[in-house]
PDB file of C-alpha atoms in Angstrom:
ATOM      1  CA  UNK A 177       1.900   8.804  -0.784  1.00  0.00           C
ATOM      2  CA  UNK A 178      -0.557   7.703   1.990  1.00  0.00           C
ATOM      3  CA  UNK A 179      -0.259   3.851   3.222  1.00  0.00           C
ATOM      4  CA  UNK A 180      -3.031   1.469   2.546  1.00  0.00           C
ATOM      5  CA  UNK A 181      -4.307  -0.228   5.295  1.00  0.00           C
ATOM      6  CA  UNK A 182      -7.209  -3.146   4.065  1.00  0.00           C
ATOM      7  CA  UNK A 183      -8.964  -4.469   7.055  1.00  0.00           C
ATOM      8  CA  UNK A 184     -10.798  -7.884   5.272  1.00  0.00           C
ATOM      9  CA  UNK A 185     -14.492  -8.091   4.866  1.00  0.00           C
ATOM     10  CA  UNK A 186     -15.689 -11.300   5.190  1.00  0.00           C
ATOM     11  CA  UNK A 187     -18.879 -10.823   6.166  1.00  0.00           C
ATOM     12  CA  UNK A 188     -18.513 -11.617   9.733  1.00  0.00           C
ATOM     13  CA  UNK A 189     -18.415  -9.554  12.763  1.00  0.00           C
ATOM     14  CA  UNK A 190     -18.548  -5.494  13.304  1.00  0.00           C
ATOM     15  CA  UNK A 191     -15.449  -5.111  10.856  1.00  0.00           C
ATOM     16  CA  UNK A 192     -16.672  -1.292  10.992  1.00  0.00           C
ATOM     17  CA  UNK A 193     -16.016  -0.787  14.244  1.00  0.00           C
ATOM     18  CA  UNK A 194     -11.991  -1.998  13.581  1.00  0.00           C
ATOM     19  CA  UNK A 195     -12.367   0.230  10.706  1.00  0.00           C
ATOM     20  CA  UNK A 196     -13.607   3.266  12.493  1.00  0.00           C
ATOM     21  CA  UNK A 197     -10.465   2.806  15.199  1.00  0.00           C
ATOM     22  CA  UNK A 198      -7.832   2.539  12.737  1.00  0.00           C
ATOM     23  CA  UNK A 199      -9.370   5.619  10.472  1.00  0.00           C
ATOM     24  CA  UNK A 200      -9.077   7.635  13.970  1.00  0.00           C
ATOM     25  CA  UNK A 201      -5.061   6.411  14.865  1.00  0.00           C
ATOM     26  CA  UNK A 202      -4.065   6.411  11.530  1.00  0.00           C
ATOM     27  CA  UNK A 203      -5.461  10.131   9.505  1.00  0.00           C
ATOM     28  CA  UNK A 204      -3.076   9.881   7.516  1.00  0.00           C
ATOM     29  CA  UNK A 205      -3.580   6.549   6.142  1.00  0.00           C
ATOM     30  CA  UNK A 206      -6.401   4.909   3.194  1.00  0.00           C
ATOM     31  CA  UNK A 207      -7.956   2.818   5.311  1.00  0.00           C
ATOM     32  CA  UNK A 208     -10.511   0.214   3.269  1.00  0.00           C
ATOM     33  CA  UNK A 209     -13.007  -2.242   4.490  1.00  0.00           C
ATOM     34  CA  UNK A 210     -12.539  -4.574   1.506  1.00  0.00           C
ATOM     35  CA  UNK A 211     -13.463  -8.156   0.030  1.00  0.00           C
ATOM     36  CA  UNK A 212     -12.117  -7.700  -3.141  1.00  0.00           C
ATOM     37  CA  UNK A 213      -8.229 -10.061  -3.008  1.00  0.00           C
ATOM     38  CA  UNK A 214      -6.981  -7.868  -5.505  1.00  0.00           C
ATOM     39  CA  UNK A 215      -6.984  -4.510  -3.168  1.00  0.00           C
ATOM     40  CA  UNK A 216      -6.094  -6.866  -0.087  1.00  0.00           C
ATOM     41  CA  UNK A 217      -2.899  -7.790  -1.832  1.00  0.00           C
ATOM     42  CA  UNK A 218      -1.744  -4.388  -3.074  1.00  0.00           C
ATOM     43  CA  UNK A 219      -2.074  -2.803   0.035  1.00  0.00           C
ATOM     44  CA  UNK A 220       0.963  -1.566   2.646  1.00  0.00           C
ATOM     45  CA  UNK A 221      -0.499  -3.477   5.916  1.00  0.00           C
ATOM     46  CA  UNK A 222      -3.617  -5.879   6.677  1.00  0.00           C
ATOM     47  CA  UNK A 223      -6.068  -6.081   9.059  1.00  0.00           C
ATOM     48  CA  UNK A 224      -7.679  -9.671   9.856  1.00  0.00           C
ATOM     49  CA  UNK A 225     -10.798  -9.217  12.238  1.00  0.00           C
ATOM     50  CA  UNK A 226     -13.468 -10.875  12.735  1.00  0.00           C
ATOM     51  CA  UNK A 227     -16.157 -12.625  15.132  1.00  0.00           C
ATOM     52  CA  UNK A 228     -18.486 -15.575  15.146  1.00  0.00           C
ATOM     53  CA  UNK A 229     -18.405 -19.161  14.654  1.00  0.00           C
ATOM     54  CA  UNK A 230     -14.919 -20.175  12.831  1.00  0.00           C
ATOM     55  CA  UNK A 231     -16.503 -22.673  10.883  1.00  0.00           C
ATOM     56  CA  UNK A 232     -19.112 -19.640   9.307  1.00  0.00           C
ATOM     57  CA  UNK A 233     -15.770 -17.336   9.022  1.00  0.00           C
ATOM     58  CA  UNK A 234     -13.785 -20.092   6.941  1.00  0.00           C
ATOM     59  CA  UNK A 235     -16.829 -20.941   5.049  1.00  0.00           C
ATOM     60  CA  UNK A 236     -17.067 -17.111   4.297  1.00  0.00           C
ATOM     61  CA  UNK A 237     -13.360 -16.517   3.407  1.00  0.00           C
ATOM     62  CA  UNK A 238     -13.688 -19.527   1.016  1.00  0.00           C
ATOM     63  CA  UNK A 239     -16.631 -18.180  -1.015  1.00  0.00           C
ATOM     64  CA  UNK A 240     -15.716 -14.683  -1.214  1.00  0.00           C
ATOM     65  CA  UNK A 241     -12.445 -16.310  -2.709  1.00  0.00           C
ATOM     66  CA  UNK A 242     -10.021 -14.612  -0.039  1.00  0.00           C
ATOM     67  CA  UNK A 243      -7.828 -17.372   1.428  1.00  0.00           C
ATOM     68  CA  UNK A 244      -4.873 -16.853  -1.211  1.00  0.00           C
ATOM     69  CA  UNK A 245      -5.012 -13.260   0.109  1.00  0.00           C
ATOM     70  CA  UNK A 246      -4.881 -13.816   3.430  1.00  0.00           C
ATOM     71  CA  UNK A 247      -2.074 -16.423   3.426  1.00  0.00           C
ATOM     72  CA  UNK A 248       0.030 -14.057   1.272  1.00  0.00           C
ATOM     73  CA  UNK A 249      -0.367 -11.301   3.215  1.00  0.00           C
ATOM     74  CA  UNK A 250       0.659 -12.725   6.352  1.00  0.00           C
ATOM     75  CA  UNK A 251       3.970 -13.360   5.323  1.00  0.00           C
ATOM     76  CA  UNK A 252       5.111 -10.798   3.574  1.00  0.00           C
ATOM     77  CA  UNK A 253       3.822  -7.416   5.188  1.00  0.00           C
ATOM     78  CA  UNK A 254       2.613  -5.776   8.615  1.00  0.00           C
ATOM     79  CA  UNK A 255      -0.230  -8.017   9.104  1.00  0.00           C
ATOM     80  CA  UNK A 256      -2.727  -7.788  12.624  1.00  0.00           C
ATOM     81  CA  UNK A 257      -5.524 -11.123  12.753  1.00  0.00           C
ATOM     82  CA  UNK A 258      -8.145  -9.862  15.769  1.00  0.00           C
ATOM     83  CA  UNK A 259     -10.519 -12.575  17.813  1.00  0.00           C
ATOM     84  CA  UNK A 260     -11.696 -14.951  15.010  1.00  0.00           C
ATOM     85  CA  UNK A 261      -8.484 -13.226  12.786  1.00  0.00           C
ATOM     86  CA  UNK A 262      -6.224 -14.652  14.942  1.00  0.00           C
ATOM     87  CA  UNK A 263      -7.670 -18.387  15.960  1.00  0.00           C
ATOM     88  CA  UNK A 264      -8.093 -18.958  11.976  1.00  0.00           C
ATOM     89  CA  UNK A 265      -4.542 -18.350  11.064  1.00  0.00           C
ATOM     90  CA  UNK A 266      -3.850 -21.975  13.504  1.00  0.00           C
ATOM     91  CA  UNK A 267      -4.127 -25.290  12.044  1.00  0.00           C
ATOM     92  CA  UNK A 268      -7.365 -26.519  13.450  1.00  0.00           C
ATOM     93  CA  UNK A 269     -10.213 -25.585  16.034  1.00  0.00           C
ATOM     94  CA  UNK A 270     -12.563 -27.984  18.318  1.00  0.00           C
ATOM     95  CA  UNK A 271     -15.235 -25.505  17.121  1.00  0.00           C
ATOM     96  CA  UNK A 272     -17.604 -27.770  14.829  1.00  0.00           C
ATOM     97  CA  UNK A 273     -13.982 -29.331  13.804  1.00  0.00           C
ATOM     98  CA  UNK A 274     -12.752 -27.251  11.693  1.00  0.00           C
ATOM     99  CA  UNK A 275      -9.347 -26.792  10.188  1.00  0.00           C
ATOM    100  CA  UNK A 276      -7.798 -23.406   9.828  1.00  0.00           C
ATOM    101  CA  UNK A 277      -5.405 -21.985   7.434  1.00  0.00           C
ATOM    102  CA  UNK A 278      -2.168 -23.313   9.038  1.00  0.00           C
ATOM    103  CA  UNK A 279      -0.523 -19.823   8.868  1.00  0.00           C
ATOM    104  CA  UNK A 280       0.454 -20.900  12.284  1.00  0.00           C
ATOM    105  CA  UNK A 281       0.976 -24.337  14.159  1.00  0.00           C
ATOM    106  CA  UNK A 282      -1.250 -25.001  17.048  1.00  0.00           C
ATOM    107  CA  UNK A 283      -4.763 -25.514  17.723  1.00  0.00           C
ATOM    108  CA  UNK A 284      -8.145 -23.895  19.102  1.00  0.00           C
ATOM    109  CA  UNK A 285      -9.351 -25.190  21.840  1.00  0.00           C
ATOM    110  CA  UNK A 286     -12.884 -24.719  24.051  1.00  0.00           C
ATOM    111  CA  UNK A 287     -12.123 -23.480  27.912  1.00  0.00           C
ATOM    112  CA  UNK A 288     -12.737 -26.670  29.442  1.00  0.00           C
ATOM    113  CA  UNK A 289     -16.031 -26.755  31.727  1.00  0.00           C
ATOM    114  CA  UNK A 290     -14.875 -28.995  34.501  1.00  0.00           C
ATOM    115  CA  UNK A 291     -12.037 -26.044  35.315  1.00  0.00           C
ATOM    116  CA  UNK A 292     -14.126 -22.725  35.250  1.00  0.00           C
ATOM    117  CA  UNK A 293     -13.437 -22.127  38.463  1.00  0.00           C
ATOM    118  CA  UNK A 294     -12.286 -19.307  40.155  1.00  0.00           C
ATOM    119  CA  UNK A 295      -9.782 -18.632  43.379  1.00  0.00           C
ATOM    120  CA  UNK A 296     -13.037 -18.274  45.579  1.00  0.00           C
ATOM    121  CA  UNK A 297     -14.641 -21.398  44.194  1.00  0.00           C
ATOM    122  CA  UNK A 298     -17.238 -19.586  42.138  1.00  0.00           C
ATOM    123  CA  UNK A 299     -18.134 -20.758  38.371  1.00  0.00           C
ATOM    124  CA  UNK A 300     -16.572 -18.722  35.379  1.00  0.00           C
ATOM    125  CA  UNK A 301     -19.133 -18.155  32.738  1.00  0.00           C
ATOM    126  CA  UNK A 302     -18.388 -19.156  29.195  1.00  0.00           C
ATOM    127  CA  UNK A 303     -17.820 -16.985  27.281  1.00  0.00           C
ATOM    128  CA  UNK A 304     -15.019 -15.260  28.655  1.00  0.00           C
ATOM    129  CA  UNK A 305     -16.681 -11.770  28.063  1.00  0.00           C
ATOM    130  CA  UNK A 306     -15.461  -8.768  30.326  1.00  0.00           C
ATOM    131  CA  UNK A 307     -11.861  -6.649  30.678  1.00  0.00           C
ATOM    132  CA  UNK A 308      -8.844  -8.638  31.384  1.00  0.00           C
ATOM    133  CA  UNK A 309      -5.011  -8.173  32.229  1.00  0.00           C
ATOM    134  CA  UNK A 310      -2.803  -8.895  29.330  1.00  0.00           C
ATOM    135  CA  UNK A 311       0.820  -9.695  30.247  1.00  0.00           C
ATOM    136  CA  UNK A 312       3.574  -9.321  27.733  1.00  0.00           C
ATOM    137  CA  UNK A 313       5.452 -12.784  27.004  1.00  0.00           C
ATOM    138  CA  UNK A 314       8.383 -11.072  25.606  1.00  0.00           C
ATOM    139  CA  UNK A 315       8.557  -7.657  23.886  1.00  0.00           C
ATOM    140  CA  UNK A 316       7.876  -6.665  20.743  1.00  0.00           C
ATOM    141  CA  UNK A 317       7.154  -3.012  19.188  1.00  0.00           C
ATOM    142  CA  UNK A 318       3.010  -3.491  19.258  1.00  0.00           C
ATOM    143  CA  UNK A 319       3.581  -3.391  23.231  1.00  0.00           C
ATOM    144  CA  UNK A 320       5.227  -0.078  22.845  1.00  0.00           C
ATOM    145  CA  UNK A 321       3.756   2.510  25.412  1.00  0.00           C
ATOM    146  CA  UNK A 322       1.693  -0.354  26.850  1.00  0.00           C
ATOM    147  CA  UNK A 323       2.089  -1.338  30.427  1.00  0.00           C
ATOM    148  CA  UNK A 324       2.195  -4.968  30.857  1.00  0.00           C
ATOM    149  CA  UNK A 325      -1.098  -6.045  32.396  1.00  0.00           C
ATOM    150  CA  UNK A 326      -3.163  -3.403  30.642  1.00  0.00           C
ATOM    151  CA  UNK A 327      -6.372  -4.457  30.521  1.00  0.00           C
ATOM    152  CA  UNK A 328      -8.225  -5.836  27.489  1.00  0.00           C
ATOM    153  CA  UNK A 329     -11.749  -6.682  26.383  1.00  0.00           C
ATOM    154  CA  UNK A 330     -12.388  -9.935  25.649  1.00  0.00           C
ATOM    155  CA  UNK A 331     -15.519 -12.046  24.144  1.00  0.00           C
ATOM    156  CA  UNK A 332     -14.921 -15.662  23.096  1.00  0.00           C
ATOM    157  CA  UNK A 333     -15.104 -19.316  23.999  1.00  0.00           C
ATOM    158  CA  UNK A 334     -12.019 -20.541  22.699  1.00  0.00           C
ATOM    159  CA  UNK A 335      -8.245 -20.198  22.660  1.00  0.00           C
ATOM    160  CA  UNK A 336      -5.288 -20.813  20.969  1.00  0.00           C
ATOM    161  CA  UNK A 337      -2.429 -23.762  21.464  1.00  0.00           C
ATOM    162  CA  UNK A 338       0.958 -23.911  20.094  1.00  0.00           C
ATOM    163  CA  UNK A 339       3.811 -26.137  20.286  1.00  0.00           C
ATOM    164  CA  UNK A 340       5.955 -22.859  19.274  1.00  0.00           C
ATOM    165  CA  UNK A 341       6.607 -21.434  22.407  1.00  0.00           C
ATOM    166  CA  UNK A 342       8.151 -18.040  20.804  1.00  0.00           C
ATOM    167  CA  UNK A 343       5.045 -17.814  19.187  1.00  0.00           C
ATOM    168  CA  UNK A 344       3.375 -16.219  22.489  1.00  0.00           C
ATOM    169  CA  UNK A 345       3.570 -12.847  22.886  1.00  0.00           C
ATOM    170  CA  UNK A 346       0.984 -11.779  25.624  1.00  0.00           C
ATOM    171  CA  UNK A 347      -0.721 -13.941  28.055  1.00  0.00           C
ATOM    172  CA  UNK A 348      -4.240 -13.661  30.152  1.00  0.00           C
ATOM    173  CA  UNK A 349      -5.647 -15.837  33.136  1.00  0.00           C
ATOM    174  CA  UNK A 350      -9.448 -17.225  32.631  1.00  0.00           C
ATOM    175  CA  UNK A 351      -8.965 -18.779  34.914  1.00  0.00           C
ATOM    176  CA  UNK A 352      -5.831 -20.382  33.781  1.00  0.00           C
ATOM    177  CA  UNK A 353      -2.827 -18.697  32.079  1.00  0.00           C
ATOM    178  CA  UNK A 354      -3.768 -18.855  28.111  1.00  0.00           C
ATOM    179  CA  UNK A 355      -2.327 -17.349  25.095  1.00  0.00           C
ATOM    180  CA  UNK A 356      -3.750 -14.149  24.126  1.00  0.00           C
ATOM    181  CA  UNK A 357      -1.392 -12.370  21.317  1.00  0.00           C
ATOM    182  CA  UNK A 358       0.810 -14.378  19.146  1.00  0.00           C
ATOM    183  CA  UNK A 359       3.768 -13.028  16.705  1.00  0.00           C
ATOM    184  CA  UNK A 360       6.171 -13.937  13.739  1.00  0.00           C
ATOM    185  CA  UNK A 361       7.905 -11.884  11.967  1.00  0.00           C
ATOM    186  CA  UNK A 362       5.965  -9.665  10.037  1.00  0.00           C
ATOM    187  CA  UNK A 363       2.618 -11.037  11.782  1.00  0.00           C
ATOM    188  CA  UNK A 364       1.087  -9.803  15.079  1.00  0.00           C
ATOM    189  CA  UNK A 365      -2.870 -11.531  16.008  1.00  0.00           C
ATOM    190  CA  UNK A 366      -4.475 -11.008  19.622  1.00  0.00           C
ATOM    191  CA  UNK A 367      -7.676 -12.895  20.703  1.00  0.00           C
ATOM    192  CA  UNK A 368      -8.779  -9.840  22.556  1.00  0.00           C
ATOM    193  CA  UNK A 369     -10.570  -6.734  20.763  1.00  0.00           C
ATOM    194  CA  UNK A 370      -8.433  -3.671  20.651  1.00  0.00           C
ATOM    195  CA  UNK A 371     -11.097  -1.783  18.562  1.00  0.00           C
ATOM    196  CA  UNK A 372     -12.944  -2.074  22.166  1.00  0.00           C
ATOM    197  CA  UNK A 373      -9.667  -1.531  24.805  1.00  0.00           C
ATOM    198  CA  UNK A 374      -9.975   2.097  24.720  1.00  0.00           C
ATOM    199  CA  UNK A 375      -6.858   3.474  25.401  1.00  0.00           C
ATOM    200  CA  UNK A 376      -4.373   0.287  25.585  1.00  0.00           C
ATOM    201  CA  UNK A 377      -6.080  -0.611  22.508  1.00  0.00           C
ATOM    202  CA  UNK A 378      -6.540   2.311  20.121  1.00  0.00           C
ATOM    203  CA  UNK A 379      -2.292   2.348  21.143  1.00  0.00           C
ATOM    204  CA  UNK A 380      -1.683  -1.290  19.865  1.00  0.00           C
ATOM    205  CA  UNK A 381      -3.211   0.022  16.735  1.00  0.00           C
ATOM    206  CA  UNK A 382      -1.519   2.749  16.336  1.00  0.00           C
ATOM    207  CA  UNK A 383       1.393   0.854  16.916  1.00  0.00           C
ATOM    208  CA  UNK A 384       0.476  -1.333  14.330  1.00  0.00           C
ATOM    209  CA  UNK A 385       0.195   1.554  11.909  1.00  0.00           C
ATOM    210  CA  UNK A 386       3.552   2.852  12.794  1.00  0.00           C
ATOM    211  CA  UNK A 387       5.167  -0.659  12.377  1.00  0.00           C
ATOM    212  CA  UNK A 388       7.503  -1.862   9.496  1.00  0.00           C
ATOM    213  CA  UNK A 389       6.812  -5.400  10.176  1.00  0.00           C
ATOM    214  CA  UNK A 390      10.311  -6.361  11.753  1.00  0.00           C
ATOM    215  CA  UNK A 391       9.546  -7.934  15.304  1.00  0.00           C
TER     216      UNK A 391
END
């Protein structure tokens, strides 16, 4: 029998475009843009994606009735929150502050203005938008075939902070060393799009689709 994957429709961001990727890793695989809890919590793995505001996004997953699905599907099967996916699963964000889920301790916080500055002096726009190394905090089976400091691509304002240290699980510099990919057992999030990494990213997926959730 063919694997579910549910990638969650919210109503935010290009979810088609996560959709697309995954349907071209995984053939063999039902993969199902959904909003309806019900499908979210039958299926074999979950995707989480998502862009925008966070406030809009939790407003979103609230109304369509979807939070009891995604807390209960990110602790007990392959789960993978993307940009937005993986800043809502933390406790709180600076962004119009607004709480999270609390999947995951830490916070969300805004790259700070007064240190967007770069080795040669020059400003760093915000948003971070643009290809950037990742580094691999420690390893874990999504990194498979991935060579640490592949490059990324990245669009967003804000980042995630935990006190859990073992949390981290990849790294980027903007222009300051921030987290970039958490993990916890059966749970793997990045705040960089691998729907848009080509290579390096269409392999974390497939990764992801190969995975049995055991870190």
């Amino acid at each position: 029998m063919k694997q579910t994957i549910a990638v969650i429709d919210y109503g935010m961001g290009n979810l088609r475009s996560v959709t697309k990727a995954l349907e071209h890793v995984a053939p063999d695989s039902r993969v199902l843009l959904t909003s309806d809890a019900r499908q979210i919590e039958q299926a074999d793995k979950v995707v989480f994606p998502g862009q925008g505001a966070m406030r809009d996004c939790m407003a979103e997953l609230t109304t369509r009735g979807l939070r009891d699905a995604v807390h209960t599907t990110a602790t007990d099967r392959p789960f993978l929150g993307i940009c937005i996916g993986e800043q809502m699963l933390f406790e709180h964000s600076e962004e119009f502050d607004t709480p999270g889920l609390g999947i995951l301790p830490g916070q969300v916080k805004r790259f700070p203005s007064d240190q967007m500055v770069d080795a040669q002096g020059q400003r760093l726009k915000v948003p971070h938008m643009g290809w950037s190394e990742v580094w691999h905090s420690r390893p874990h089976p999504l990194w498979h075939g991935i060579e640490d400091g592949a490059r990324f691509y990245f669009v967003h304002s804000y980042f995630v902070t935990t006190p859990d240290t073992a949390l981290t699980t990849g790294e980027s510099t903007y222009p300051n060393r921030f987290t970039c990919a958490v993990g916890r057992n059966n749970l793997f999030a990045t705040q960089f799009h691998p729907e848009k990494s080509h290579s390096a990213g269409l392999r974390l997926l497939s990764n992801f689709v190969a995975w049995n959730g055991q870190a």
